[in-house]
mmCIF file of C-alpha atoms in Angstrom:
data_model
loop_
_atom_site.group_PDB
_atom_site.id
_atom_site.type_symbol
_atom_site.label_atom_id
_atom_site.label_comp_id
_atom_site.label_asym_id
_atom_site.label_seq_id
_atom_site.Cartn_x
_atom_site.Cartn_y
_atom_site.Cartn_z
ATOM 1 C CA MET A 1130 0.071 -0.013 0.114
ATOM 2 C CA ALA A 1131 1.267 3.523 -0.808
ATOM 3 C CA TRP A 1132 1.279 6.171 1.771
ATOM 4 C CA LEU A 1133 1.326 9.810 1.127
ATOM 5 C CA THR A 1134 4.357 11.803 2.599
ATOM 6 C CA ARG A 1135 3.876 15.035 4.141
ATOM 7 C CA SER A 1136 5.479 16.677 1.032
ATOM 8 C CA SER A 1137 3.029 14.883 -1.293
ATOM 9 C CA LYS A 1138 0.147 15.891 0.857
ATOM 10 C CA PHE A 1139 1.124 19.493 0.631
ATOM 11 C CA THR A 1140 1.583 19.107 -3.001
ATOM 12 C CA LEU A 1141 -1.959 17.733 -3.459
ATOM 13 C CA LEU A 1142 -3.354 20.421 -1.281
ATOM 14 C CA MET A 1143 -1.757 23.224 -3.419
ATOM 15 C CA VAL A 1144 -3.087 21.632 -6.532
ATOM 16 C CA ALA A 1145 -6.616 21.257 -5.004
ATOM 17 C CA LEU A 1146 -6.473 25.008 -3.887
ATOM 18 C CA ALA A 1147 -5.197 25.911 -7.548
ATOM 19 C CA PHE A 1148 -8.067 24.100 -9.013
ATOM 20 C CA THR A 1149 -10.775 25.541 -6.780
ATOM 21 C CA LEU A 1150 -9.457 29.004 -7.626
ATOM 22 C CA ALA A 1151 -9.501 28.291 -11.235
ATOM 23 C CA VAL A 1152 -13.126 27.188 -11.119
ATOM 24 C CA ASN A 1153 -14.395 30.007 -9.000
ATOM 25 C CA LEU A 1154 -12.389 32.884 -10.545
ATOM 26 C CA PRO A 1155 -14.340 32.706 -13.968
ATOM 27 C CA ALA A 1156 -17.667 32.783 -12.092
ATOM 28 C CA GLN A 1157 -16.691 35.912 -10.268
ATOM 29 C CA VAL A 1158 -15.371 37.507 -13.487
ATOM 30 C CA GLN A 1159 -18.478 36.691 -15.177
ATOM 31 C CA ALA A 1160 -20.708 38.025 -12.372
ATOM 32 C CA GLN A 1161 -18.660 41.230 -12.455
ATOM 33 C CA ALA A 1162 -19.026 41.430 -16.411
ATOM 34 C CA SER A 1163 -22.795 40.837 -16.002
ATOM 35 C CA SER A 1164 -23.249 43.612 -13.574
ATOM 36 C CA SER A 1165 -21.038 45.874 -15.847
ATOM 37 C CA LEU A 1166 -22.980 44.994 -18.858
ATOM 38 C CA GLY A 1167 -26.207 45.498 -17.001
ATOM 39 C CA ARG A 1168 -25.129 49.075 -16.011
ATOM 40 C CA GLU A 1169 -24.234 49.655 -19.616
ATOM 41 C CA LEU A 1170 -27.579 48.495 -20.898
ATOM 42 C CA ILE A 1171 -29.411 50.869 -18.412
ATOM 43 C CA ASP A 1172 -27.231 53.763 -19.162
ATOM 44 C CA LYS A 1173 -27.890 53.495 -22.845
ATOM 45 C CA ILE A 1174 -31.531 53.998 -22.601
ATOM 46 C CA PRO A 1175 -32.390 57.700 -22.876
ATOM 47 C CA ASN A 1176 -34.312 59.543 -20.064
ATOM 48 C CA HIS A 1177 -36.631 60.847 -22.574
ATOM 49 C CA TRP A 1178 -37.386 58.967 -25.934
ATOM 50 C CA GLU A 1179 -37.926 61.782 -28.445
ATOM 51 C CA LEU A 1180 -39.116 60.949 -31.936
ATOM 52 C CA SER A 1181 -41.055 62.525 -34.883
ATOM 53 C CA GLU A 1182 -44.695 63.670 -34.160
ATOM 54 C CA TYR A 1183 -47.543 61.365 -35.014
ATOM 55 C CA ASN A 1184 -51.248 61.969 -35.793
ATOM 56 C CA PRO A 1185 -53.253 58.921 -35.546
ATOM 57 C CA PRO A 1186 -55.847 58.532 -38.348
ATOM 58 C CA SER A 1187 -59.456 58.878 -37.267
ATOM 59 C CA ASP A 1188 -61.581 55.808 -37.179
ATOM 60 C CA GLU A 1189 -65.118 56.629 -36.238
ATOM 61 C CA GLU A 1190 -66.574 53.328 -37.492
ATOM 62 C CA ASN A 1191 -64.391 51.340 -34.848
ATOM 63 C CA GLY A 1192 -64.925 53.699 -31.855
ATOM 64 C CA THR A 1193 -62.779 56.190 -30.051
ATOM 65 C CA PRO A 1194 -59.142 55.905 -29.848
ATOM 66 C CA SER A 1195 -57.749 55.788 -26.157
ATOM 67 C CA ASP A 1196 -55.149 58.664 -26.544
ATOM 68 C CA LEU A 1197 -52.544 56.213 -27.824
ATOM 69 C CA GLY A 1198 -53.166 54.264 -24.721
ATOM 70 C CA ARG A 1199 -51.375 56.818 -22.492
ATOM 71 C CA PRO A 1200 -52.294 55.677 -18.855
ATOM 72 C CA GLY A 1201 -52.996 58.374 -16.171
ATOM 73 C CA GLY A 1202 -52.783 55.424 -13.690
ATOM 74 C CA THR A 1203 -54.082 51.956 -13.674
ATOM 75 C CA ARG A 1204 -55.857 49.897 -10.996
ATOM 76 C CA GLY A 1205 -55.133 46.368 -10.062
ATOM 77 C CA ASP A 1206 -58.773 45.198 -10.281
ATOM 78 C CA CYS A 1207 -60.586 43.924 -13.265
ATOM 79 C CA TYR A 1208 -62.802 45.773 -15.710
ATOM 80 C CA TYR A 1209 -65.979 44.702 -17.055
ATOM 81 C CA ILE A 1210 -65.973 44.988 -20.945
ATOM 82 C CA SER A 1211 -69.440 46.397 -20.907
ATOM 83 C CA ASN A 1212 -68.205 49.458 -19.052
ATOM 84 C CA GLY A 1213 -66.381 50.549 -22.308
ATOM 85 C CA ASN A 1214 -63.670 52.293 -20.339
ATOM 86 C CA ILE A 1215 -60.682 49.756 -20.605
ATOM 87 C CA PRO A 1216 -57.289 51.154 -20.464
ATOM 88 C CA VAL A 1217 -55.452 49.142 -23.019
ATOM 89 C CA VAL A 1218 -52.085 50.572 -23.526
ATOM 90 C CA ALA A 1219 -50.033 50.728 -26.810
ATOM 91 C CA LEU A 1220 -46.302 50.309 -26.024
ATOM 92 C CA VAL A 1221 -45.194 53.355 -28.148
ATOM 93 C CA PRO A 1222 -43.191 56.619 -27.499
ATOM 94 C CA ILE A 1223 -45.294 59.659 -26.562
ATOM 95 C CA SER A 1224 -45.474 60.843 -29.953
ATOM 96 C CA GLY A 1225 -46.948 57.446 -31.038
ATOM 97 C CA MET A 1226 -44.282 56.975 -33.638
ATOM 98 C CA GLY A 1227 -41.350 54.365 -33.236
ATOM 99 C CA THR A 1228 -38.727 53.316 -35.764
ATOM 100 C CA THR A 1229 -37.773 49.900 -36.778
ATOM 101 C CA VAL A 1230 -35.188 48.247 -39.249
ATOM 102 C CA SER A 1231 -37.270 44.998 -39.341
ATOM 103 C CA GLU A 1232 -39.175 44.048 -42.449
ATOM 104 C CA TYR A 1233 -41.696 42.150 -40.077
ATOM 105 C CA PRO A 1234 -41.551 43.637 -36.660
ATOM 106 C CA THR A 1235 -43.214 42.942 -33.488
ATOM 107 C CA PHE A 1236 -45.881 45.227 -31.832
ATOM 108 C CA SER A 1237 -46.628 45.137 -28.087
ATOM 109 C CA TRP A 1238 -49.340 46.502 -25.766
ATOM 110 C CA TYR A 1239 -50.454 46.157 -22.254
ATOM 111 C CA MET A 1240 -54.069 44.795 -21.266
ATOM 112 C CA PRO A 1241 -55.486 45.006 -17.972
ATOM 113 C CA CYS A 1242 -57.776 42.191 -16.421
ATOM 114 C CA ILE A 1243 -60.978 42.102 -18.276
ATOM 115 C CA LYS A 1244 -64.187 40.139 -17.194
ATOM 116 C CA SER A 1245 -67.304 39.038 -19.298
ATOM 117 C CA ALA A 1246 -65.352 39.279 -22.532
ATOM 118 C CA LEU A 1247 -66.726 36.187 -24.127
ATOM 119 C CA GLY A 1248 -68.162 36.815 -27.497
ATOM 120 C CA HIS A 1249 -65.911 39.708 -28.061
ATOM 121 C CA ASP A 1250 -62.894 39.754 -30.232
ATOM 122 C CA LEU A 1251 -59.407 41.257 -30.214
ATOM 123 C CA LYS A 1252 -58.306 42.376 -33.584
ATOM 124 C CA PHE A 1253 -54.882 43.612 -34.722
ATOM 125 C CA VAL A 1254 -54.741 45.860 -37.874
ATOM 126 C CA LEU A 1255 -51.810 47.332 -39.908
ATOM 127 C CA LYS A 1256 -52.505 50.154 -42.322
ATOM 128 C CA ASP A 1257 -50.184 52.090 -44.612
ATOM 129 C CA SER A 1258 -49.977 55.996 -44.416
ATOM 130 C CA TYR A 1259 -52.884 56.301 -46.612
ATOM 131 C CA GLY A 1260 -55.246 54.282 -44.373
ATOM 132 C CA LYS A 1261 -55.257 51.231 -46.581
ATOM 133 C CA GLU A 1262 -55.530 47.886 -44.458
ATOM 134 C CA LEU A 1263 -52.571 45.830 -45.262
ATOM 135 C CA TYR A 1264 -53.011 42.965 -42.630
ATOM 136 C CA SER A 1265 -55.470 42.153 -39.888
ATOM 137 C CA VAL A 1266 -56.076 39.131 -37.806
ATOM 138 C CA LYS A 1267 -58.677 38.484 -35.215
ATOM 139 C CA TYR A 1268 -58.935 36.307 -32.110
ATOM 140 C CA PRO A 1269 -61.937 35.410 -29.821
ATOM 141 C CA LEU A 1270 -61.672 36.615 -26.326
ATOM 142 C CA PRO A 1271 -62.129 34.258 -23.335
ATOM 143 C CA ASP A 1272 -64.620 35.063 -20.521
ATOM 144 C CA GLN A 1273 -61.859 36.490 -18.506
ATOM 145 C CA VAL A 1274 -58.679 38.242 -19.985
ATOM 146 C CA ASN A 1275 -55.802 38.040 -17.537
ATOM 147 C CA ALA A 1276 -53.747 41.329 -17.187
ATOM 148 C CA GLY A 1277 -50.419 41.302 -18.899
ATOM 149 C CA PHE A 1278 -48.258 42.332 -21.761
ATOM 150 C CA ARG A 1279 -49.100 40.969 -25.227
ATOM 151 C CA SER A 1280 -47.259 41.100 -28.597
ATOM 152 C CA ILE A 1281 -47.820 40.139 -32.254
ATOM 153 C CA THR A 1282 -45.114 39.716 -35.003
ATOM 154 C CA LEU A 1283 -46.029 40.348 -38.646
ATOM 155 C CA PRO A 1284 -46.032 36.959 -40.404
ATOM 156 C CA PRO A 1285 -43.998 36.690 -43.634
ATOM 157 C CA PHE A 1286 -45.857 33.386 -44.595
ATOM 158 C CA VAL A 1287 -49.142 35.091 -45.397
ATOM 159 C CA LYS A 1288 -47.617 36.718 -48.532
ATOM 160 C CA LEU A 1289 -47.636 40.178 -46.707
ATOM 161 C CA PRO A 1290 -44.978 42.414 -48.350
ATOM 162 C CA PRO A 1291 -42.183 43.567 -45.861
ATOM 163 C CA LEU A 1292 -42.456 47.126 -44.532
ATOM 164 C CA GLU A 1293 -40.794 49.680 -47.025
ATOM 165 C CA VAL A 1294 -37.865 51.886 -45.922
ATOM 166 C CA ASN A 1295 -38.725 55.392 -45.175
ATOM 167 C CA GLN A 1296 -42.542 54.646 -45.047
ATOM 168 C CA LYS A 1297 -44.803 55.119 -42.100
ATOM 169 C CA TYR A 1298 -47.493 52.776 -40.958
ATOM 170 C CA ASN A 1299 -50.397 52.663 -38.467
ATOM 171 C CA TRP A 1300 -51.197 49.744 -36.355
ATOM 172 C CA GLN A 1301 -54.370 49.328 -34.149
ATOM 173 C CA VAL A 1302 -55.573 46.810 -31.402
ATOM 174 C CA ARG A 1303 -59.267 46.919 -31.119
ATOM 175 C CA LEU A 1304 -61.591 45.254 -28.792
ATOM 176 C CA ILE A 1305 -64.538 44.611 -30.763
ATOM 177 C CA ASP A 1306 -68.280 44.324 -29.613
ATOM 178 C CA PRO A 1307 -70.025 42.161 -32.455
ATOM 179 C CA GLY A 1308 -73.355 43.590 -31.333
ATOM 180 C CA ASP A 1309 -72.586 47.237 -31.478
ATOM 181 C CA SER A 1310 -69.620 48.774 -33.117
ATOM 182 C CA SER A 1311 -70.061 51.851 -31.418
ATOM 183 C CA ASN A 1312 -68.773 50.150 -28.186
ATOM 184 C CA ASN A 1313 -65.560 49.004 -29.883
ATOM 185 C CA ILE A 1314 -62.329 50.165 -28.185
ATOM 186 C CA TYR A 1315 -59.111 50.533 -29.919
ATOM 187 C CA ILE A 1316 -55.562 51.973 -29.569
ATOM 188 C CA ASP A 1317 -53.225 53.316 -32.065
ATOM 189 C CA GLY A 1318 -49.536 53.261 -32.716
ATOM 190 C CA GLY A 1319 -47.159 54.410 -35.478
ATOM 191 C CA ILE A 1320 -44.092 52.771 -37.044
ATOM 192 C CA LYS A 1321 -41.489 53.755 -39.574
ATOM 193 C CA ARG A 1322 -39.032 51.429 -41.123
ATOM 194 C CA VAL A 1323 -35.643 53.099 -41.411
ATOM 195 C CA LYS A 1324 -32.495 52.119 -43.377
ATOM 196 C CA GLU A 1325 -30.158 49.880 -41.556
ATOM 197 C CA ASP A 1326 -26.930 51.574 -40.420
ATOM 198 C CA PRO A 1327 -23.719 49.619 -41.416
ATOM 199 C CA ASN A 1328 -22.522 50.429 -37.946
ATOM 200 C CA LEU A 1329 -25.540 48.935 -36.442
ATOM 201 C CA VAL A 1330 -25.182 45.659 -38.563
ATOM 202 C CA GLN A 1331 -21.377 45.391 -37.517
ATOM 203 C CA GLY A 1332 -22.070 45.987 -33.777
ATOM 204 C CA LEU A 1333 -24.859 43.344 -33.732
ATOM 205 C CA LYS A 1334 -22.630 40.602 -35.129
ATOM 206 C CA GLN A 1335 -21.043 39.507 -31.810
ATOM 207 C CA ALA A 1336 -23.388 41.147 -29.448
ATOM 208 C CA THR A 1337 -25.118 39.334 -26.637
ATOM 209 C CA PRO A 1338 -28.892 40.035 -26.260
ATOM 210 C CA GLN A 1339 -28.216 42.529 -23.489
ATOM 211 C CA GLN A 1340 -25.671 44.354 -25.695
ATOM 212 C CA ARG A 1341 -28.325 44.193 -28.398
ATOM 213 C CA VAL A 1342 -30.754 46.170 -26.339
ATOM 214 C CA ALA A 1343 -28.071 48.798 -25.648
ATOM 215 C CA ILE A 1344 -27.126 49.019 -29.279
ATOM 216 C CA TYR A 1345 -30.857 49.413 -30.426
ATOM 217 C CA ALA A 1346 -31.539 51.957 -27.877
ATOM 218 C CA ASN A 1347 -28.516 53.899 -28.954
ATOM 219 C CA HIS A 1348 -29.700 53.904 -32.463
ATOM 220 C CA ARG A 1349 -33.192 54.979 -31.158
ATOM 221 C CA LEU A 1350 -34.938 51.834 -32.719
ATOM 222 C CA TRP A 1351 -37.910 51.665 -30.520
ATOM 223 C CA TYR A 1352 -39.406 48.417 -31.664
ATOM 224 C CA GLU A 1353 -36.119 46.408 -31.593
ATOM 225 C CA THR A 1354 -35.315 47.782 -28.104
ATOM 226 C CA LEU A 1355 -38.699 46.857 -26.837
ATOM 227 C CA THR A 1356 -38.970 43.568 -28.309
ATOM 228 C CA THR A 1357 -35.469 42.392 -27.424
ATOM 229 C CA LEU A 1358 -36.000 43.715 -23.815
ATOM 230 C CA VAL A 1359 -39.351 41.898 -23.575
ATOM 231 C CA GLU A 1360 -37.864 38.625 -24.640
ATOM 232 C CA LEU A 1361 -34.963 38.986 -22.143
ATOM 233 C CA ARG A 1362 -37.422 39.659 -19.317
ATOM 234 C CA ARG A 1363 -39.468 36.585 -20.137
ATOM 235 C CA GLN A 1364 -36.261 34.437 -19.888
ATOM 236 C CA HIS A 1365 -34.831 36.195 -16.914
ATOM 237 C CA PRO A 1366 -37.806 37.431 -14.937
ATOM 238 C CA ASN A 1367 -35.614 37.982 -11.639
ATOM 239 C CA ASP A 1368 -32.811 39.845 -13.185
ATOM 240 C CA GLN A 1369 -32.627 43.302 -11.476
ATOM 241 C CA ASN A 1370 -30.608 44.839 -14.205
ATOM 242 C CA LEU A 1371 -33.176 43.971 -16.738
ATOM 243 C CA ALA A 1372 -36.115 45.062 -14.385
ATOM 244 C CA GLU A 1373 -34.382 48.449 -13.980
ATOM 245 C CA ALA A 1374 -33.723 48.720 -17.757
ATOM 246 C CA TRP A 1375 -37.561 47.992 -18.479
ATOM 247 C CA HIS A 1376 -38.665 50.538 -15.987
ATOM 248 C CA LYS A 1377 -36.423 53.241 -17.455
ATOM 249 C CA LEU A 1378 -37.450 52.423 -20.827
ATOM 250 C CA LEU A 1379 -41.205 52.646 -20.331
ATOM 251 C CA THR A 1380 -40.659 55.863 -18.083
ATOM 252 C CA SER A 1381 -38.840 57.453 -21.003
ATOM 253 C CA VAL A 1382 -42.008 57.381 -22.892
ATOM 254 C CA GLY A 1383 -44.403 58.288 -20.174
ATOM 255 C CA LEU A 1384 -45.805 54.797 -19.274
ATOM 256 C CA ASP A 1385 -44.733 54.925 -15.656
ATOM 257 C CA PRO A 1386 -47.865 53.186 -14.248
ATOM 258 C CA ILE A 1387 -47.318 50.231 -16.559
ATOM 259 C CA ALA A 1388 -43.509 50.200 -15.881
ATOM 260 C CA LYS A 1389 -44.303 49.452 -12.339
ATOM 261 C CA LYS A 1390 -46.266 46.270 -12.881
ATOM 262 C CA PRO A 1391 -44.642 42.994 -12.163
ATOM 263 C CA LEU A 1392 -46.707 41.099 -14.792
ATOM 264 C CA PHE A 1393 -43.908 39.748 -16.909
ATOM 265 C CA GLU A 1394 -44.701 36.119 -15.856
ATOM 266 C CA GLN A 1395 -47.839 36.637 -17.666
ATOM 267 C CA ALA A 1396 -46.289 38.291 -20.694
ATOM 268 C CA SER A 1397 -47.539 36.319 -24.011
ATOM 269 C CA ARG A 1398 -47.279 36.401 -27.661
ATOM 270 C CA THR A 1399 -50.555 36.323 -29.496
ATOM 271 C CA ASN A 1400 -48.965 34.547 -32.513
ATOM 272 C CA ASN A 1401 -46.321 32.326 -31.155
#
């Protein structure tokens, strides 16, 4: 039987210690890098997101727009759909117009809890700058709609042409009363596709998802910034840096009451 000498024991101890440090050191470095990256992400989001002015088109047939869904405050209780005053909120800048480089972008909004909605529909509509409807999709609502953030991505598979560069579009989310269109509720948002900056393309090549949010925000691409951050928060609901970045982003466009709502565990995509 072989016995360890004091010298060999000391050697093994030093090897074990060196191995422990080698394992733990990268984790510490990774944590510090993550914290630094989170700070960079937060700092890149502007305090005030300023974009071009936007005038939503009138749509008397479908009800009254809810002032782009700007909330003066939201309650935690449920709303009955028959009341008609339901604060659905479009996640857009104060001007209503946000930019994108995407051919088929994602649109997001917030819906409070709604009761007695059975028989009503939620309809998403995209129009060009002349008011021509380019795409629409309708979904039946359940009896109770849970509060949360919703999003929908334009589908290329329905032969929908991609958004054109330097063109403005209008999108709407409607809550439709099939029995009386005067009770319909809808919110508006605007989107403009802009030309992709070569520096943006280069910066995104090796970027992590968090870095992508910072890059998009630096280029003032509202829809990419919002969509990427939404996905990150879905994947990492307990990440405090992401929570702070989310709060700052929505506060930058006057959506303070929505920014305070811890509802990302209920975030969902309408057309996964």
